[in-house]
PDB file of C-alpha atoms in Angstrom:
ATOM      1  CA  MET A   1     202.103  62.179 109.437  1.00 45.00           C
ATOM      2  CA  ILE A   2     199.092  63.423 112.040  1.00 55.00           C
ATOM      3  CA  ASN A   3     198.871  61.355 115.033  1.00 71.00           C
ATOM      4  CA  LYS A   4     195.979  59.759 115.964  1.00 75.00           C
ATOM      5  CA  LYS A   5     195.156  62.580 118.857  1.00 79.00           C
ATOM      6  CA  GLN A   6     195.548  65.419 116.449  1.00 82.00           C
ATOM      7  CA  SER A   7     193.130  63.503 113.822  1.00 83.00           C
ATOM      8  CA  THR A   8     190.194  62.994 116.282  1.00 85.00           C
ATOM      9  CA  LYS A   9     190.492  66.735 117.044  1.00 86.00           C
ATOM     10  CA  GLU A  10     190.139  67.735 113.561  1.00 86.00           C
ATOM     11  CA  PHE A  11     187.602  64.844 113.636  1.00 88.00           C
ATOM     12  CA  SER A  12     185.788  66.180 115.790  1.00 88.00           C
ATOM     13  CA  GLU A  13     185.744  69.921 114.483  1.00 87.00           C
ATOM     14  CA  ARG A  14     184.233  68.924 111.115  1.00 86.00           C
ATOM     15  CA  LEU A  15     181.304  66.928 112.856  1.00 89.00           C
ATOM     16  CA  LYS A  16     180.875  70.139 114.751  1.00 87.00           C
ATOM     17  CA  HIS A  17     181.295  72.040 111.492  1.00 82.00           C
ATOM     18  CA  VAL A  18     178.287  69.588 110.217  1.00 83.00           C
ATOM     19  CA  ILE A  19     176.114  70.002 112.949  1.00 84.00           C
ATOM     20  CA  ALA A  20     176.696  73.805 112.894  1.00 79.00           C
ATOM     21  CA  ALA A  21     175.881  74.020 109.397  1.00 75.00           C
ATOM     22  CA  LEU A  22     172.629  72.006 109.826  1.00 74.00           C
ATOM     23  CA  GLY A  23     170.976  74.257 112.413  1.00 75.00           C
ATOM     24  CA  THR A  24     170.603  71.582 114.849  1.00 79.00           C
ATOM     25  CA  THR A  25     171.890  70.523 118.135  1.00 86.00           C
ATOM     26  CA  GLY A  26     173.922  67.296 119.034  1.00 87.00           C
ATOM     27  CA  ARG A  27     171.227  65.748 120.893  1.00 90.00           C
ATOM     28  CA  GLU A  28     168.897  66.226 117.623  1.00 89.00           C
ATOM     29  CA  PHE A  29     171.878  65.301 115.681  1.00 88.00           C
ATOM     30  CA  SER A  30     172.597  61.955 117.372  1.00 90.00           C
ATOM     31  CA  LYS A  31     168.600  60.530 116.850  1.00 91.00           C
ATOM     32  CA  ARG A  32     169.158  61.982 112.843  1.00 87.00           C
ATOM     33  CA  ALA A  33     172.025  59.482 113.000  1.00 89.00           C
ATOM     34  CA  GLY A  34     170.545  56.718 115.099  1.00 92.00           C
ATOM     35  CA  ILE A  35     173.334  57.052 117.585  1.00 92.00           C
ATOM     36  CA  GLY A  36     172.941  57.647 120.906  1.00 92.00           C
ATOM     37  CA  TYR A  37     173.794  60.678 122.062  1.00 93.00           C
ATOM     38  CA  SER A  38     176.675  59.875 124.526  1.00 92.00           C
ATOM     39  CA  THR A  39     178.555  58.461 121.778  1.00 92.00           C
ATOM     40  CA  VAL A  40     177.614  61.460 119.350  1.00 92.00           C
ATOM     41  CA  HIS A  41     179.170  63.507 122.142  1.00 92.00           C
ATOM     42  CA  ASN A  42     182.507  61.729 122.837  1.00 92.00           C
ATOM     43  CA  TYR A  43     183.433  62.186 119.029  1.00 92.00           C
ATOM     44  CA  MET A  44     182.467  65.637 118.827  1.00 90.00           C
ATOM     45  CA  HIS A  45     184.507  66.446 121.982  1.00 90.00           C
ATOM     46  CA  GLY A  46     187.222  64.473 120.932  1.00 89.00           C
ATOM     47  CA  SER A  47     187.006  61.963 123.434  1.00 89.00           C
ATOM     48  CA  SER A  48     186.636  58.918 120.674  1.00 89.00           C
ATOM     49  CA  SER A  49     186.901  58.391 116.984  1.00 88.00           C
ATOM     50  CA  PRO A  50     183.221  57.102 115.404  1.00 90.00           C
ATOM     51  CA  THR A  51     183.737  53.401 114.538  1.00 89.00           C
ATOM     52  CA  LEU A  52     183.222  52.070 110.137  1.00 89.00           C
ATOM     53  CA  ASP A  53     179.546  51.995 110.743  1.00 90.00           C
ATOM     54  CA  ASN A  54     178.851  54.945 113.225  1.00 89.00           C
ATOM     55  CA  LEU A  55     181.144  56.969 110.524  1.00 89.00           C
ATOM     56  CA  VAL A  56     178.841  56.093 107.589  1.00 88.00           C
ATOM     57  CA  LEU A  57     175.724  56.739 110.033  1.00 89.00           C
ATOM     58  CA  LEU A  58     177.135  60.383 111.110  1.00 90.00           C
ATOM     59  CA  ALA A  59     178.036  60.995 107.335  1.00 86.00           C
ATOM     60  CA  LYS A  60     174.683  60.200 106.050  1.00 84.00           C
ATOM     61  CA  ALA A  61     172.863  62.208 108.760  1.00 85.00           C
ATOM     62  CA  GLY A  62     175.235  65.119 108.019  1.00 82.00           C
ATOM     63  CA  ASN A  63     174.505  64.889 104.054  1.00 76.00           C
ATOM     64  CA  VAL A  64     178.344  65.247 103.745  1.00 79.00           C
ATOM     65  CA  SER A  65     180.258  62.809 102.071  1.00 78.00           C
ATOM     66  CA  ILE A  66     182.328  59.784 103.831  1.00 82.00           C
ATOM     67  CA  GLU A  67     185.305  60.838 102.501  1.00 81.00           C
ATOM     68  CA  TRP A  68     184.936  64.399 103.559  1.00 80.00           C
ATOM     69  CA  LEU A  69     183.942  63.747 107.193  1.00 84.00           C
ATOM     70  CA  ALA A  70     186.704  61.073 107.948  1.00 85.00           C
ATOM     71  CA  THR A  71     189.863  62.770 106.345  1.00 82.00           C
ATOM     72  CA  GLY A  72     188.546  67.091 105.447  1.00 76.00           C
ATOM     73  CA  GLN A  73     189.774  65.936 102.086  1.00 72.00           C
ATOM     74  CA  GLN A  74     186.475  66.307  99.702  1.00 55.00           C
ATOM     75  CA  SER A  75     184.381  69.045  99.805  1.00 47.00           C
ATOM     76  CA  SER A  76     181.282  68.559  98.365  1.00 42.00           C
ATOM     77  CA  MET A  77     178.458  68.119 100.095  1.00 45.00           C
ATOM     78  CA  GLY A  78     176.952  64.371 100.344  1.00 43.00           C
ATOM     79  CA  SER A  79     178.203  64.169  96.700  1.00 41.00           C
ATOM     80  CA  ILE A  80     180.393  60.942  94.893  1.00 42.00           C
ATOM     81  CA  ASP A  81     180.498  63.402  91.584  1.00 45.00           C
ATOM     82  CA  SER A  82     182.903  66.078  92.612  1.00 53.00           C
ATOM     83  CA  ASP A  83     181.267  68.130  89.948  1.00 69.00           C
ATOM     84  CA  VAL A  84     177.941  68.432  92.178  1.00 72.00           C
ATOM     85  CA  THR A  85     176.646  68.843  95.293  1.00 76.00           C
ATOM     86  CA  TYR A  86     173.486  68.584  97.277  1.00 77.00           C
ATOM     87  CA  VAL A  87     172.093  71.065  99.590  1.00 82.00           C
ATOM     88  CA  PRO A  88     169.360  71.134 102.270  1.00 83.00           C
ATOM     89  CA  PHE A  89     166.368  72.460 102.356  1.00 85.00           C
ATOM     90  CA  ILE A  90     166.488  74.781 105.515  1.00 85.00           C
ATOM     91  CA  ASP A  91     163.873  73.288 107.621  1.00 77.00           C
ATOM     92  CA  HIS A  92     163.893  69.618 105.914  1.00 72.00           C
ATOM     93  CA  ALA A  93     167.610  69.280 105.800  1.00 61.00           C
ATOM     94  CA  ASP A  94     166.267  65.112 104.887  1.00 66.00           C
ATOM     95  CA  GLU A  95     165.395  66.977 101.567  1.00 76.00           C
ATOM     96  CA  MET A  96     168.022  67.685  98.904  1.00 77.00           C
ATOM     97  CA  LEU A  97     168.399  69.421  96.095  1.00 79.00           C
ATOM     98  CA  LYS A  98     170.953  68.714  93.499  1.00 77.00           C
ATOM     99  CA  LEU A  99     173.108  71.344  92.254  1.00 77.00           C
ATOM    100  CA  ASP A 100     175.850  72.058  89.920  1.00 75.00           C
ATOM    101  CA  VAL A 101     179.164  73.075  91.586  1.00 71.00           C
ATOM    102  CA  GLN A 102     180.227  75.110  88.659  1.00 69.00           C
ATOM    103  CA  LEU A 103     177.026  77.542  88.951  1.00 70.00           C
ATOM    104  CA  ILE A 104     177.846  78.591  92.746  1.00 73.00           C
ATOM    105  CA  ASP A 105     180.919  80.936  93.492  1.00 72.00           C
ATOM    106  CA  VAL A 106     181.162  80.304  97.446  1.00 73.00           C
ATOM    107  CA  LYS A 107     184.072  78.966  99.790  1.00 72.00           C
ATOM    108  CA  ASP A 108     181.972  76.278 101.725  1.00 73.00           C
ATOM    109  CA  LEU A 109     179.602  74.265  99.984  1.00 77.00           C
ATOM    110  CA  HIS A 110     178.385  73.260 103.446  1.00 78.00           C
ATOM    111  CA  SER A 111     177.014  76.569 104.507  1.00 84.00           C
ATOM    112  CA  LEU A 112     174.417  76.372 101.117  1.00 86.00           C
ATOM    113  CA  ARG A 113     170.893  76.127 101.924  1.00 88.00           C
ATOM    114  CA  ALA A 114     167.634  76.155  99.479  1.00 88.00           C
ATOM    115  CA  ILE A 115     164.591  77.774 100.339  1.00 90.00           C
ATOM    116  CA  LYS A 116     161.356  77.502  98.861  1.00 89.00           C
ATOM    117  CA  VAL A 117     159.662  80.911  98.294  1.00 89.00           C
ATOM    118  CA  ASN A 118     156.222  81.208  99.657  1.00 88.00           C
ATOM    119  CA  THR A 119     155.300  84.474  99.151  1.00 90.00           C
ATOM    120  CA  ASP A 120     154.824  86.923  95.960  1.00 91.00           C
ATOM    121  CA  VAL A 121     156.574  89.627  97.878  1.00 92.00           C
ATOM    122  CA  MET A 122     160.306  89.436  95.794  1.00 91.00           C
ATOM    123  CA  THR A 123     158.373  89.238  92.126  1.00 90.00           C
ATOM    124  CA  PRO A 124     159.414  89.201  89.261  1.00 90.00           C
ATOM    125  CA  THR A 125     162.955  88.640  90.800  1.00 89.00           C
ATOM    126  CA  PHE A 126     162.048  85.547  92.054  1.00 87.00           C
ATOM    127  CA  LEU A 127     158.424  83.834  92.039  1.00 87.00           C
ATOM    128  CA  THR A 128     156.003  82.046  93.945  1.00 88.00           C
ATOM    129  CA  GLY A 129     157.136  77.909  93.909  1.00 87.00           C
ATOM    130  CA  GLY A 130     160.714  78.778  93.229  1.00 88.00           C
ATOM    131  CA  VAL A 131     163.645  78.216  94.975  1.00 90.00           C
ATOM    132  CA  ILE A 132     166.262  80.386  96.230  1.00 90.00           C
ATOM    133  CA  ILE A 133     169.878  79.120  97.970  1.00 90.00           C
ATOM    134  CA  ILE A 134     171.484  81.452 100.409  1.00 91.00           C
ATOM    135  CA  ASP A 135     174.869  81.246 102.009  1.00 90.00           C
ATOM    136  CA  THR A 136     174.673  81.064 105.250  1.00 89.00           C
ATOM    137  CA  ASN A 137     177.967  81.929 106.204  1.00 88.00           C
ATOM    138  CA  ASP A 138     177.143  85.275 104.469  1.00 88.00           C
ATOM    139  CA  ILE A 139     175.247  87.208 106.928  1.00 87.00           C
ATOM    140  CA  ASN A 140     176.575  91.054 106.141  1.00 86.00           C
ATOM    141  CA  LEU A 141     173.670  93.757 105.143  1.00 86.00           C
ATOM    142  CA  THR A 142     175.084  95.056 101.950  1.00 87.00           C
ATOM    143  CA  ASP A 143     173.794  97.594  99.183  1.00 90.00           C
ATOM    144  CA  ASN A 144     171.327  95.817  96.775  1.00 90.00           C
ATOM    145  CA  LYS A 145     172.654  92.027  98.144  1.00 92.00           C
ATOM    146  CA  LEU A 146     168.896  89.922  98.392  1.00 92.00           C
ATOM    147  CA  VAL A 147     168.631  88.505 101.853  1.00 94.00           C
ATOM    148  CA  VAL A 148     166.621  85.922 104.057  1.00 93.00           C
ATOM    149  CA  LEU A 149     165.954  87.463 107.258  1.00 90.00           C
ATOM    150  CA  LYS A 150     163.686  85.297 110.028  1.00 86.00           C
ATOM    151  CA  GLN A 151     161.397  87.442 112.468  1.00 80.00           C
ATOM    152  CA  SER A 152     159.115  85.581 114.702  1.00 78.00           C
ATOM    153  CA  GLY A 153     159.649  81.712 112.793  1.00 80.00           C
ATOM    154  CA  ASN A 154     158.921  83.528 109.800  1.00 84.00           C
ATOM    155  CA  TYR A 155     161.124  83.891 106.638  1.00 87.00           C
ATOM    156  CA  LEU A 156     161.457  87.262 104.870  1.00 89.00           C
ATOM    157  CA  PHE A 157     163.018  87.773 101.632  1.00 92.00           C
ATOM    158  CA  LYS A 158     164.044  91.634 101.218  1.00 93.00           C
ATOM    159  CA  ARG A 159     166.718  93.778  98.752  1.00 93.00           C
ATOM    160  CA  VAL A 160     169.032  95.811 101.119  1.00 93.00           C
ATOM    161  CA  GLN A 161     169.393  99.558 100.981  1.00 92.00           C
ATOM    162  CA  VAL A 162     172.421 100.830 103.241  1.00 91.00           C
ATOM    163  CA  LEU A 163     171.250 104.386 104.643  1.00 90.00           C
ATOM    164  CA  ILE A 164     173.608 107.096 106.468  1.00 89.00           C
ATOM    165  CA  ASP A 165     171.431 105.879 109.557  1.00 89.00           C
ATOM    166  CA  GLY A 166     170.567 101.961 108.585  1.00 89.00           C
ATOM    167  CA  VAL A 167     169.213 100.212 106.366  1.00 91.00           C
ATOM    168  CA  ARG A 168     165.942  99.915 104.145  1.00 92.00           C
ATOM    169  CA  LEU A 169     164.599  96.453 103.882  1.00 93.00           C
ATOM    170  CA  LEU A 170     162.958  96.847 100.422  1.00 93.00           C
ATOM    171  CA  SER A 171     160.534  94.145  98.491  1.00 94.00           C
ATOM    172  CA  ASP A 172     160.810  93.736  94.347  1.00 93.00           C
ATOM    173  CA  ASN A 173     156.995  93.827  94.195  1.00 93.00           C
ATOM    174  CA  ASP A 174     156.003  97.230  94.787  1.00 92.00           C
ATOM    175  CA  SER A 175     152.769  96.427  96.827  1.00 94.00           C
ATOM    176  CA  TYR A 176     155.206  95.719  99.725  1.00 94.00           C
ATOM    177  CA  PRO A 177     156.284  99.177 101.726  1.00 95.00           C
ATOM    178  CA  PRO A 178     159.782  99.005 102.459  1.00 93.00           C
ATOM    179  CA  ILE A 179     160.857  98.514 106.295  1.00 91.00           C
ATOM    180  CA  ALA A 180     163.415 100.769 107.297  1.00 91.00           C
ATOM    181  CA  VAL A 181     165.601  99.571 110.286  1.00 89.00           C
ATOM    182  CA  PRO A 182     168.238 102.404 112.106  1.00 91.00           C
ATOM    183  CA  PHE A 183     171.456 101.367 113.462  1.00 83.00           C
ATOM    184  CA  GLU A 184     170.561 101.042 117.181  1.00 84.00           C
ATOM    185  CA  ASP A 185     167.966  97.967 115.772  1.00 83.00           C
ATOM    186  CA  MET A 186     170.192  95.986 113.538  1.00 77.00           C
ATOM    187  CA  LYS A 187     170.958  93.897 116.685  1.00 77.00           C
ATOM    188  CA  SER A 188     166.897  92.769 116.643  1.00 76.00           C
ATOM    189  CA  ILE A 189     167.346  91.393 112.924  1.00 78.00           C
ATOM    190  CA  ASN A 190     168.237  88.112 112.544  1.00 87.00           C
ATOM    191  CA  VAL A 191     170.197  87.300 108.644  1.00 89.00           C
ATOM    192  CA  VAL A 192     170.144  83.959 108.025  1.00 90.00           C
ATOM    193  CA  GLY A 193     171.901  84.644 104.833  1.00 91.00           C
ATOM    194  CA  ASN A 194     172.820  86.357 101.493  1.00 92.00           C
ATOM    195  CA  VAL A 195     170.894  84.859  98.101  1.00 91.00           C
ATOM    196  CA  VAL A 196     173.243  82.977  95.855  1.00 89.00           C
ATOM    197  CA  MET A 197     171.119  81.687  93.022  1.00 87.00           C
ATOM    198  CA  ILE A 198     167.416  81.745  92.063  1.00 87.00           C
ATOM    199  CA  ILE A 199     165.508  78.895  90.377  1.00 85.00           C
ATOM    200  CA  ASN A 200     162.027  80.468  89.470  1.00 81.00           C
ATOM    201  CA  LYS A 201     160.884  76.962  87.909  1.00 67.00           C
ATOM    202  CA  ILE A 202     161.925  73.457  89.567  1.00 48.00           C
ATOM    203  CA  ASN A 203     161.714  69.967  87.360  1.00 44.00           C
TER     204      ASN A 203
END
């Protein structure tokens, strides 16, 4: 049986994971949850455990189930039905996309983010107005993988071609020229995640 100290520590780790997965800070998350920052700070550092009311607020703010946040036993994000997960949009975490988990082959559903496509750079692979799902845990640049990058606050959608001296970032739309990145410049690339699903039509 896990003692209270261990249980509190494990809860704090799950909470930190949720906050990190949302790409936000503890202070911003506390505002979103409607709980004082000092209280959330104590939860994050394992100094105290939440009341039931606060647990509900934390789970709702983090788009996770109360059961998973409290015990770690359920992995479906914000879902009562274990066959369904709710994926937050990357810059609009209050907007969710409902997905069948059987359609996605990833270990951690909490790492998934949805992005609306607002460019024709990858046409015909994915279309303007469609949605892509990315795995933010997978940031490796692998040959022929579709990736989302971030540069100067903007998202870039590219296909990776690995070269001897670096990588070439390709667009599936031939109107856009490839971008060559030498290995020494790789640290300047902010890889947000690899594409795991493309949804070209949203009802």
